[in-house]
Amino acid sequence: MNSIAHVQLQEAIQAFHNEDFVRAEKILRDMIVQTPNQYDATHLLAIVCAHQAKYQEAIRYYRNALSFSSDSVPALSNLGAALSAIGQPHEALSELERALKLDPKLAALWFNAANIISDLGEHKRALNYYEQAIQLSPGYIQAYNNFGKALFALGDYSEALTCYEKAIALKPDYIEAWSNKGNALGELKRLDEALACYDQALSLKSDYIEAWSNKGVTLQELKKYNEALACYDQALTLKPDYIEAWSNKGNALGELKRLNEALACYDQALSLKPDYAEVWSNKASTLSMLQRYDEAILCYQKALDLSDNIDWIYGDQIYAQMKVCNWSNFQENTEILARKIRSGEKIINPFQLLALNDDPLLQRQCAEIYARDQYSANPILGPIPKQARKEKICIAYYSADFRNHPTAHLTAQLYELHDKARFEVIAFSFGQDDKSVMRSRLSKAFNQFIDATGMSDKEVAMLSRKLGVDIAIDLGGFTLDNRTDIFAYRAAPIQVNYLVYAGTMGAKYMDYIVADETLIPLTSQHFYSEKVAYLPNSYQVNDSTRIITDKKLTRQHLGLPEKGFVFCCFNNNHKIVPASFDMWMRILGAEDDSILWLLEDNAAAAENLKKEALSRGIDGDRLIFAKRTSPAEHLMRHCSADLFLDTLPYNAHTTASDALWMGLPVLTLMGESFAGRVAASLLNAVDLPELITRTSKEYEALAIDLAINPESLEAIRSRLERNRLSKPLFNTPLFTQNLEEAYIQMYERYQADLAPDHIYL
C-alpha cells in the first residue's frame, strides 16, 4: 500500500470511529476505484456497510475481501455476522466454521457460532460451543449469559441460574443477566427472588422494557394481577409496539375474567405481528372462555399452522371442538393424542383427556407429563416438621367452587356434618364470591373460611402450615382454576386428591385419592400414583337436604311432547362422543315414539348434534335441548324424563346423583377408568346394579327394553324410590363418618411414621 493509500485508510478508520459512516464509505469507495485489489479497504468498506445495515453490500465486499485473502478469519467472522443479520443462519454458520478451522483458539468465534446454533433451536449443540468459548476465555461474560439462555431453553433452569450468577459475579451491573436470572428463578417457582432480580435490573436501567414485562409475568404468577397490569402498562408506555407486553397484558386480564379487554390486547399484538402463534393460541383460549367456540377453533388452527411447538394446544383445540360437538377427524385425533402421550409429548391437559379416552394407563401417563411440566414438586419451603398429635385433626378443603356450583351442591352438607369435636375444618376459597345463598351457607359450615383469591400459591401453602393443617384435600385437581402448586409446595403432611378431578394427579406429593372398589378395582391400583383410600359404598358425597322447587313443570312448559318416551342426558355436551351418540341414535331408531332430551351448553352444539342425528337417519327434531336453569328447577325437571342415558368414557357424576335423587333411573355403560365408572359406583350404592352394563350391545338392548316394557321400568323406579333414602348413596351422615374414618387412618399412619398406603374401610 503506497503512502497516499495509507493516509486515506487512516482517514477512513478515523471517520468510522467517529461514526461518520458516510464519509468513511466515500473514502473507501474512492480507494477501491483507484486500487481495486485492496484487502484492508475492501474489508473495512464491508464493515462500514454492515454498520449502516446495508448487509447485502457488506456481504459482497466481505466476499471480495476474501477473494484477496481467503484465510482471513476476521472477514469470515464478519461475513457470518452479516449473513445471520439477513436471515441466512446456515450460510452464516458455514463461514464461522471455516474460520474456526483456521483459528480454533479464538473465543469470539465459538461464541458467535453458538449464538447462531442456539437461534436455530439446536440448544444442546450450542452448549458445546459456549463451553469452548468459556474455556478459552474464562472471563467471557456474555458467553456465561448466553450459555444460561441455552440451558434455559432446554429446561435446565438450575444450571441456567448458575450461569447467570457467574456472569453477574464478573459484571455486577450486567442488566440482561439480572433479568435472565429472574426468568430462571421464576421457572423454579422462587418468585420473590425473581422479583428482586427484575427490580435490580430496573434500578440499573429504569426503561428496560423486558424487565418490566417479565416482572409482570412473575406478579401474575403470584396472583397479583393488578400489579402485573401496571408493569405491562409501563413497558407499553416505553414501547407501544412491544408485542410480548400486549400478549402478557391479555393473559393477566384473562385471569381477572376481563375477557373482552384481553381479546383487545391479543388483537393489538396480532396487528403488530400477525404470525405470532402463541398469541393466536391465547386468543383462542379466551374465545373458549367466552363460549365463542367456533371462533376459538379457527384461532387454534391458525396457531397450529404457524407453529407445531406450542405445548398443550392440540388438546385445547380438540376440547373446543368437543364443546360444540364438532367430531371432524375424531378418530384420527384421539389416535394422535394416544401416540403422542405415549412418547412423552406435552399434548393435552389430563382433564381434557378424560372425555376422550378410557385407558387408565394413558391417563396416568398424561397426568405425569402435565404435573412434571406444570406443577413439579417445589421444595423451597422445606420439609414440614413432624407435628405432634393433637386433640383435633386439622383438615382443610381447597377449592375455586365454594359458590353456586355443582361441587358445592354435592359437598355442602358434608362440611356441616363434620364432627367439630374431633376435626378442625378449614376452607381455602379461590373462586369468586357470587353472593349466593350457597356461598353464605358454606362460609358458616367451616371453623374457618379463608378467602385466598389474592394470595399466591406459596402464601397459601405457608398459611396452611402456619395453621397446622394435617390433611389438605384438593377439590380441584387439574380442572378449571386449579391451584395445584399449593400442593407442590406441600401445604400439609398429608395431601388428598378428592371428588372433582376424576383421575390420578400423577404427582408424588399427592398421597391419597379417595375412591371405592367400583371406581378403582384392586387390580387397577397401579394406574394411580396416589394410594387409594377406599370408602364403602360410593366415593361421592351428596347433600340430602337439597331444595327442589315446588313449581309444577309440565312437559309442555319444558318443550317436551305430551306423549312418548323421554330419554335424557344432562351431561355437559363435551362428554358426548361419537360412540355414545351412535348408541343413542340406534336406541331412538328402535323406539319411534321417543325423544332424546339433552342439556344445551351452547347453540352450536345443539345444531351440530341435530346434524349428526340426521346423518344417522334420525330426525333432528327428536333431539330437544334444555337450557340451564336454577338448581331447584333443574332437579324438578327430571320428573318429566323416563330414563337417563349415560356417556362414556366420561360418565355422569353430579348429574347422575341429581337424576337418582329425583327418582330417575340412570343407565350406564361402565368403562375402565375412574371417570368411566362413577355412575356404576352410584348405582351400586343405591342398590341398582342391573342398570350397569358392560358392552354397547347390552346398553342398547336394556335401554330399548325399558322403553317398550313400562312394567320393567316402573319396577326399577319403585326400587329406586324405596332405596333412595334407605341405601347409602344419599345417607350423608353415614358418608361423613366413613370419610372421617379414612382421614383418621391417614393421620394415624402419619403419627406412626408410616408411609401412605392403601386404606380399606
mmCIF file of N, CA, C and O in Angstrom, residues 490-522:
data_model
loop_
_atom_site.group_PDB
_atom_site.id
_atom_site.type_symbol
_atom_site.label_atom_id
_atom_site.label_comp_id
_atom_site.label_asym_id
_atom_site.label_seq_id
_atom_site.Cartn_x
_atom_site.Cartn_y
_atom_site.Cartn_z
ATOM 1 N N ARG A 490 -46.191 -28.333 49.217
ATOM 2 C CA ARG A 490 -46.545 -29.107 50.414
ATOM 3 C C ARG A 490 -47.255 -28.218 51.421
ATOM 4 O O ARG A 490 -46.664 -27.552 52.248
ATOM 5 N N ALA A 491 -48.570 -28.222 51.341
ATOM 6 C CA ALA A 491 -49.390 -27.448 52.267
ATOM 7 C C ALA A 491 -49.592 -28.175 53.588
ATOM 8 O O ALA A 491 -49.879 -27.549 54.607
ATOM 9 N N ALA A 492 -49.458 -29.497 53.562
ATOM 10 C CA ALA A 492 -49.726 -30.292 54.763
ATOM 11 C C ALA A 492 -48.958 -31.612 54.662
ATOM 12 O O ALA A 492 -48.582 -32.044 53.568
ATOM 13 N N PRO A 493 -48.758 -32.287 55.797
ATOM 14 C CA PRO A 493 -48.054 -33.583 55.762
ATOM 15 C C PRO A 493 -48.778 -34.634 54.936
ATOM 16 O O PRO A 493 -48.154 -35.530 54.372
ATOM 17 N N ILE A 494 -50.116 -34.530 54.884
ATOM 18 C CA ILE A 494 -50.935 -35.488 54.140
ATOM 19 C C ILE A 494 -51.744 -34.703 53.110
ATOM 20 O O ILE A 494 -52.434 -33.736 53.465
ATOM 21 N N GLN A 495 -51.679 -35.106 51.855
ATOM 22 C CA GLN A 495 -52.389 -34.385 50.798
ATOM 23 C C GLN A 495 -53.242 -35.370 49.995
ATOM 24 O O GLN A 495 -52.781 -36.441 49.610
ATOM 25 N N VAL A 496 -54.491 -34.953 49.747
ATOM 26 C CA VAL A 496 -55.510 -35.864 49.227
ATOM 27 C C VAL A 496 -56.152 -35.293 47.967
ATOM 28 O O VAL A 496 -56.524 -34.112 47.924
ATOM 29 N N ASN A 497 -56.295 -36.130 46.958
ATOM 30 C CA ASN A 497 -57.000 -35.808 45.713
ATOM 31 C C ASN A 497 -58.420 -36.347 45.849
ATOM 32 O O ASN A 497 -58.616 -37.553 45.933
ATOM 33 N N TYR A 498 -59.415 -35.432 45.841
ATOM 34 C CA TYR A 498 -60.784 -35.905 46.070
ATOM 35 C C TYR A 498 -61.807 -35.198 45.195
ATOM 36 O O TYR A 498 -61.793 -33.975 45.045
ATOM 37 N N LEU A 499 -62.684 -35.968 44.631
ATOM 38 C CA LEU A 499 -64.000 -35.653 44.104
ATOM 39 C C LEU A 499 -64.058 -35.058 42.699
ATOM 40 O O LEU A 499 -64.635 -35.662 41.811
ATOM 41 N N VAL A 500 -63.493 -33.863 42.482
ATOM 42 C CA VAL A 500 -63.815 -33.134 41.251
ATOM 43 C C VAL A 500 -63.024 -33.654 40.058
ATOM 44 O O VAL A 500 -63.576 -33.830 38.975
ATOM 45 N N TYR A 501 -61.732 -33.882 40.249
ATOM 46 C CA TYR A 501 -60.912 -34.392 39.149
ATOM 47 C C TYR A 501 -60.934 -35.913 39.199
ATOM 48 O O TYR A 501 -60.397 -36.521 40.125
ATOM 49 N N ALA A 502 -61.535 -36.519 38.189
ATOM 50 C CA ALA A 502 -61.807 -37.963 38.206
ATOM 51 C C ALA A 502 -60.650 -38.759 37.620
ATOM 52 O O ALA A 502 -60.782 -39.473 36.622
ATOM 53 N N GLY A 503 -59.495 -38.651 38.257
ATOM 54 C CA GLY A 503 -58.342 -39.397 37.783
ATOM 55 C C GLY A 503 -57.149 -39.149 38.674
ATOM 56 O O GLY A 503 -57.217 -38.388 39.649
ATOM 57 N N THR A 504 -56.044 -39.790 38.339
ATOM 58 C CA THR A 504 -54.833 -39.605 39.123
ATOM 59 C C THR A 504 -54.176 -38.276 38.786
ATOM 60 O O THR A 504 -54.237 -37.803 37.658
ATOM 61 N N MET A 505 -53.509 -37.676 39.781
ATOM 62 C CA MET A 505 -52.774 -36.436 39.558
ATOM 63 C C MET A 505 -51.372 -36.717 39.007
ATOM 64 O O MET A 505 -50.720 -35.805 38.511
ATOM 65 N N GLY A 506 -50.902 -37.937 39.128
ATOM 66 C CA GLY A 506 -49.589 -38.266 38.595
ATOM 67 C C GLY A 506 -48.454 -37.530 39.281
ATOM 68 O O GLY A 506 -47.386 -37.354 38.703
ATOM 69 N N ALA A 507 -48.681 -37.070 40.519
ATOM 70 C CA ALA A 507 -47.682 -36.282 41.259
ATOM 71 C C ALA A 507 -47.402 -36.957 42.595
ATOM 72 O O ALA A 507 -48.329 -37.297 43.336
ATOM 73 N N LYS A 508 -46.121 -37.115 42.922
ATOM 74 C CA LYS A 508 -45.751 -37.836 44.138
ATOM 75 C C LYS A 508 -46.163 -37.101 45.405
ATOM 76 O O LYS A 508 -46.272 -37.723 46.467
ATOM 77 N N TYR A 509 -46.391 -35.800 45.307
ATOM 78 C CA TYR A 509 -46.776 -35.057 46.514
ATOM 79 C C TYR A 509 -48.255 -35.211 46.854
ATOM 80 O O TYR A 509 -48.694 -34.746 47.899
ATOM 81 N N MET A 510 -49.041 -35.864 46.001
ATOM 82 C CA MET A 510 -50.412 -36.205 46.359
ATOM 83 C C MET A 510 -50.398 -37.623 46.927
ATOM 84 O O MET A 510 -50.057 -38.578 46.225
ATOM 85 N N ASP A 511 -50.753 -37.742 48.191
ATOM 86 C CA ASP A 511 -50.571 -39.008 48.904
ATOM 87 C C ASP A 511 -51.708 -39.994 48.684
ATOM 88 O O ASP A 511 -51.473 -41.200 48.574
ATOM 89 N N TYR A 512 -52.939 -39.493 48.647
ATOM 90 C CA TYR A 512 -54.107 -40.368 48.572
ATOM 91 C C TYR A 512 -55.090 -39.869 47.520
ATOM 92 O O TYR A 512 -55.168 -38.672 47.233
ATOM 93 N N ILE A 513 -55.849 -40.805 46.981
ATOM 94 C CA ILE A 513 -57.029 -40.500 46.192
ATOM 95 C C ILE A 513 -58.199 -41.218 46.845
ATOM 96 O O ILE A 513 -58.086 -42.395 47.220
ATOM 97 N N VAL A 514 -59.308 -40.540 47.038
ATOM 98 C CA VAL A 514 -60.493 -41.141 47.660
ATOM 99 C C VAL A 514 -61.312 -41.820 46.566
ATOM 100 O O VAL A 514 -61.636 -41.208 45.542
ATOM 101 N N ALA A 515 -61.642 -43.086 46.789
ATOM 102 C CA ALA A 515 -62.357 -43.852 45.770
ATOM 103 C C ALA A 515 -63.164 -44.952 46.445
ATOM 104 O O ALA A 515 -63.370 -44.938 47.672
ATOM 105 N N ASP A 516 -63.654 -45.873 45.655
ATOM 106 C CA ASP A 516 -64.295 -47.085 46.169
ATOM 107 C C ASP A 516 -63.916 -48.214 45.227
ATOM 108 O O ASP A 516 -63.269 -47.995 44.199
ATOM 109 N N GLU A 517 -64.305 -49.439 45.559
ATOM 110 C CA GLU A 517 -63.818 -50.591 44.791
ATOM 111 C C GLU A 517 -64.476 -50.724 43.423
ATOM 112 O O GLU A 517 -63.977 -51.458 42.572
ATOM 113 N N THR A 518 -65.567 -50.009 43.198
ATOM 114 C CA THR A 518 -66.111 -49.969 41.839
ATOM 115 C C THR A 518 -65.240 -49.078 40.965
ATOM 116 O O THR A 518 -64.904 -49.428 39.831
ATOM 117 N N LEU A 519 -64.865 -47.930 41.503
ATOM 118 C CA LEU A 519 -64.067 -46.966 40.742
ATOM 119 C C LEU A 519 -62.668 -47.491 40.448
ATOM 120 O O LEU A 519 -62.184 -47.401 39.320
ATOM 121 N N ILE A 520 -62.002 -47.982 41.471
ATOM 122 C CA ILE A 520 -60.635 -48.468 41.312
ATOM 123 C C ILE A 520 -60.569 -49.888 41.859
ATOM 124 O O ILE A 520 -60.335 -50.103 43.055
ATOM 125 N N PRO A 521 -60.812 -50.871 41.012
ATOM 126 C CA PRO A 521 -60.659 -52.255 41.479
ATOM 127 C C PRO A 521 -59.228 -52.488 41.966
ATOM 128 O O PRO A 521 -58.292 -51.775 41.569
ATOM 129 N N LEU A 522 -59.047 -53.457 42.812
ATOM 130 C CA LEU A 522 -57.716 -53.720 43.360
ATOM 131 C C LEU A 522 -56.690 -53.976 42.258
ATOM 132 O O LEU A 522 -55.518 -53.616 42.395
#
